[in-house]
Short mmCIF file of C-alpha atoms in Angstrom, two decimals:
data_model
loop_
_atom_site.label_atom_id
_atom_site.label_comp_id
_atom_site.label_asym_id
_atom_site.label_seq_id
_atom_site.Cartn_x
_atom_site.Cartn_y
_atom_site.Cartn_z
CA MET A 97 -116.21 24.57 -11.20
CA ASP A 98 -119.79 24.83 -9.97
CA PRO A 99 -121.52 27.48 -12.16
CA GLN A 100 -123.67 28.82 -9.33
CA THR A 101 -120.57 29.33 -7.21
CA ILE A 102 -118.83 31.27 -9.99
CA SER A 103 -121.95 33.40 -10.34
CA VAL A 104 -121.90 34.23 -6.62
CA TYR A 105 -118.24 35.26 -6.82
CA ASP A 106 -118.99 37.41 -9.88
CA ARG A 107 -121.95 39.16 -8.27
CA SER A 108 -120.33 39.65 -4.88
CA ALA A 109 -116.73 40.23 -5.96
CA GLU A 110 -116.35 43.64 -4.33
CA GLN A 111 -117.80 42.47 -1.01
CA ILE A 112 -115.74 39.26 -1.02
CA ALA A 113 -112.62 41.25 -1.87
CA GLU A 114 -113.08 43.38 1.25
CA GLN A 115 -113.37 40.22 3.36
CA HIS A 116 -110.33 38.55 1.82
CA LYS A 117 -108.11 41.60 2.22
CA VAL A 118 -108.09 41.11 5.99
CA LEU A 119 -107.78 37.30 6.01
CA VAL A 120 -104.19 36.06 6.15
CA PRO A 121 -103.70 32.30 5.50
CA THR A 122 -100.72 32.04 7.82
CA ARG A 123 -100.59 28.25 7.79
CA ILE A 124 -100.58 28.08 3.98
CA TYR A 125 -97.68 30.51 3.89
CA GLN A 126 -95.80 28.34 6.39
CA LEU A 127 -96.34 25.29 4.17
CA VAL A 128 -95.16 27.23 1.12
CA ASN A 129 -91.99 28.26 2.94
CA LYS A 130 -91.32 24.68 3.98
CA PHE A 131 -92.18 22.75 0.82
CA PHE A 132 -92.22 24.91 -2.33
CA ILE A 133 -89.12 25.00 -4.50
CA LYS A 134 -87.72 28.48 -4.13
CA GLY A 135 -87.72 30.88 -7.03
CA GLU A 136 -89.47 28.55 -9.48
CA ALA A 137 -92.66 29.03 -11.52
CA CYS A 138 -95.82 28.91 -9.44
CA ALA A 139 -99.52 28.65 -10.28
CA ASP A 140 -102.03 30.15 -7.86
CA ILE A 141 -105.20 28.26 -8.79
CA GLY A 142 -108.25 30.11 -7.53
CA CYS A 143 -106.28 33.28 -6.89
CA GLY A 144 -109.33 35.39 -6.00
CA ILE A 145 -108.21 38.96 -5.34
CA GLY A 146 -104.57 37.99 -5.86
CA ARG A 147 -103.65 38.24 -2.17
CA ASP A 148 -101.65 35.01 -2.09
CA SER A 149 -100.19 35.67 -5.54
CA ALA A 150 -98.83 39.01 -4.33
CA TRP A 151 -97.28 37.33 -1.30
CA LEU A 152 -95.75 34.57 -3.44
CA SER A 153 -94.30 37.16 -5.79
CA LYS A 154 -92.67 38.95 -2.86
CA GLN A 155 -91.08 35.62 -1.87
CA GLY A 156 -89.41 35.44 -5.29
CA TYR A 157 -91.76 33.10 -7.17
CA ALA A 158 -92.73 33.68 -10.81
CA VAL A 159 -96.49 33.56 -10.34
CA VAL A 160 -99.34 32.94 -12.77
CA SER A 161 -102.65 33.78 -11.09
CA ILE A 162 -105.70 31.82 -12.25
CA ASP A 163 -109.37 32.18 -11.32
CA ALA A 164 -112.74 31.13 -12.74
CA SER A 165 -114.53 34.35 -11.75
CA GLU A 166 -114.08 37.38 -13.97
CA GLY A 167 -115.53 39.51 -11.18
CA MET A 168 -112.80 38.41 -8.78
CA LEU A 169 -110.14 38.91 -11.45
CA GLN A 170 -111.32 42.49 -11.96
CA GLN A 171 -110.78 43.11 -8.25
CA ALA A 172 -107.39 41.40 -8.44
CA ARG A 173 -106.23 43.51 -11.38
CA GLN A 174 -107.13 46.70 -9.52
CA LEU A 175 -105.19 45.60 -6.45
CA ASN A 176 -102.23 44.12 -8.35
CA PRO A 177 -101.93 45.94 -11.71
CA ASN A 178 -98.52 44.43 -12.52
CA ALA A 179 -99.48 40.79 -11.90
CA TYR A 180 -100.36 38.19 -14.55
CA PHE A 181 -103.96 36.96 -14.32
CA ILE A 182 -105.75 34.34 -16.43
CA GLN A 183 -109.39 33.33 -16.40
CA ASP A 184 -109.39 29.54 -16.34
CA SER A 185 -110.94 26.92 -14.10
CA LEU A 186 -110.87 23.45 -12.71
CA PRO A 187 -111.50 20.70 -13.47
CA LEU A 188 -109.87 21.12 -16.90
CA LEU A 189 -107.46 24.08 -16.66
CA LYS A 190 -107.62 24.20 -20.46
CA LYS A 191 -105.28 27.17 -20.83
CA GLN A 192 -102.42 25.65 -18.81
CA ALA A 193 -99.70 23.63 -20.50
CA ASP A 194 -98.45 20.27 -19.27
CA SER A 195 -95.63 20.37 -16.70
CA SER A 196 -95.49 24.17 -16.76
CA PHE A 197 -95.31 24.86 -13.00
CA THR A 198 -92.81 23.67 -10.41
CA ASN A 199 -95.13 24.81 -7.62
CA VAL A 200 -98.94 24.67 -7.60
CA LEU A 201 -101.08 26.26 -4.91
CA CYS A 202 -104.78 25.38 -4.96
CA SER A 203 -106.33 26.87 -1.85
CA ALA A 204 -110.09 27.02 -1.16
CA VAL A 205 -111.07 25.78 -4.62
CA ILE A 206 -111.70 22.06 -4.96
CA MET A 207 -114.58 22.11 -2.49
CA HIS A 208 -116.41 24.25 -5.07
CA LEU A 209 -116.34 21.35 -7.56
CA ALA A 210 -119.11 18.80 -7.94
CA ASP A 211 -118.28 15.28 -6.79
CA ASP A 212 -117.98 14.00 -10.35
CA GLN A 213 -115.42 16.70 -11.20
CA ILE A 214 -112.89 15.95 -8.46
CA ALA A 215 -111.00 13.14 -10.20
CA CYS A 216 -110.65 15.17 -13.39
CA ALA A 217 -109.44 18.16 -11.37
CA VAL A 218 -106.78 16.04 -9.68
CA THR A 219 -105.58 14.73 -13.05
CA ASN A 220 -105.18 18.24 -14.42
CA LEU A 221 -103.56 19.68 -11.31
CA VAL A 222 -100.92 16.96 -11.60
CA ARG A 223 -100.72 17.42 -15.38
CA ILE A 224 -99.67 21.07 -15.13
CA THR A 225 -97.09 20.29 -12.43
CA ALA A 226 -93.49 19.59 -13.44
CA VAL A 227 -91.81 16.35 -12.39
CA ASP A 228 -90.49 16.72 -8.83
CA GLY A 229 -92.75 19.75 -8.45
CA VAL A 230 -94.87 20.38 -5.37
CA LEU A 231 -98.62 20.86 -4.94
CA ILE A 232 -100.31 22.37 -1.90
CA ILE A 233 -104.05 21.71 -1.75
CA SER A 234 -106.28 23.25 0.92
CA PHE A 235 -110.04 22.89 1.36
CA ARG A 236 -112.83 23.01 3.91
CA GLY A 237 -116.33 21.68 4.32
CA THR A 238 -119.52 23.20 5.63
CA ASN A 239 -122.12 22.47 8.29
CA SER A 240 -124.90 23.47 5.92
CA LYS A 241 -127.24 20.58 5.11
CA ASP A 242 -127.52 21.55 1.45
CA HIS A 243 -123.72 21.92 1.20
CA ARG A 244 -124.03 25.57 0.19
CA GLU A 245 -123.09 28.78 1.97
CA ASN A 246 -124.49 31.98 0.49
CA GLY A 247 -125.06 29.99 -2.69
CA LYS A 248 -121.50 28.67 -2.95
CA LEU A 249 -121.03 24.88 -3.15
CA TYR A 250 -118.97 23.10 -0.50
CA SER A 251 -118.68 19.46 -1.55
CA VAL A 252 -117.84 16.78 1.00
CA ILE A 253 -114.29 15.67 0.22
CA LYS A 254 -112.88 12.63 2.00
CA LEU A 255 -109.15 12.99 2.63
CA ASP A 256 -108.25 9.34 2.03
CA LYS A 257 -110.11 9.28 -1.28
CA LEU A 258 -108.51 12.53 -2.43
CA VAL A 259 -105.02 11.32 -1.54
CA SER A 260 -105.73 8.06 -3.38
CA LEU A 261 -106.69 10.03 -6.51
CA PHE A 262 -103.50 12.06 -6.32
CA THR A 263 -101.43 8.90 -5.77
CA GLN A 264 -103.01 7.27 -8.83
CA ALA A 265 -102.23 10.43 -10.82
CA GLY A 266 -98.52 10.10 -10.04
CA THR A 267 -97.77 11.95 -6.83
CA ARG A 268 -96.50 11.10 -3.37
CA LEU A 269 -98.00 12.55 -0.21
CA LEU A 270 -95.46 14.61 1.74
CA HIS A 271 -97.72 16.05 4.43
CA SER A 272 -101.35 16.20 5.55
CA GLU A 273 -103.02 18.01 8.42
CA ILE A 274 -106.22 19.45 9.80
CA ASP A 275 -105.91 23.15 10.60
CA TYR A 276 -108.64 24.53 12.85
CA GLN A 277 -109.35 28.22 12.31
CA GLY A 278 -110.82 29.20 15.65
CA ASP A 279 -111.79 32.78 14.87
CA ARG A 280 -114.06 31.58 12.05
CA ASP A 281 -114.89 28.13 13.52
CA LEU A 282 -113.67 26.44 10.34
CA GLU A 283 -111.72 23.23 9.83
CA TRP A 284 -109.32 23.20 6.88
CA THR A 285 -107.57 20.18 5.39
CA ASN A 286 -104.13 20.85 3.95
CA ILE A 287 -102.11 18.36 1.92
CA VAL A 288 -98.72 18.63 0.26
CA LEU A 289 -97.74 16.34 -2.62
CA LYS A 290 -94.76 15.81 -4.88
CA LYS A 291 -95.09 14.79 -8.54
CA LEU A 292 -93.09 11.68 -9.28
CA PRO A 293 -91.24 10.83 -12.51
CA PRO A 294 -93.21 8.52 -14.82
CA LEU A 295 -92.57 4.83 -14.32
CA ALA A 296 -90.18 3.33 -16.83
CA VAL A 297 -91.84 0.82 -19.15
#
């Protein structure tokens, strides 16, 4: 993940936490309810303050919450003292074992990766997903000319290229959409993918 972006999250964790407490990603929760495999292990990649992890846990998922920012994880541990948090980051996800999650949520993370990290991130998101498991990926862009907002990187991610990377990594696209968030004037891209069994040789 972009080091400057992590630094911003670390420095501004308390302020960002206050913002995120009142934001409810209703559409992501709808996609989870429709596509995730109920009751199975779930990774929340880029968990932030643990808001979505807490919701997933209430839905019956066994959640592992992962974030690159220690500052955000400190906020998350205060808000959710009984949850399981790990400091780890894309593109490598070094601490996560192969095929260890049936469900993987990666919301508002991959746009914080540099262009040359995206393919590696896709490979590792698929790597940690179990066969027949489901991934939900959500990201947005920015209107800023330098692709940064308050110091945080927002890379330009082309949907067709991203889907192609996931397809090459062994998944099938189940759903894609553009979700316009009118109150914040933001356009989110959401995709849902299923990990396929390896091809027989």
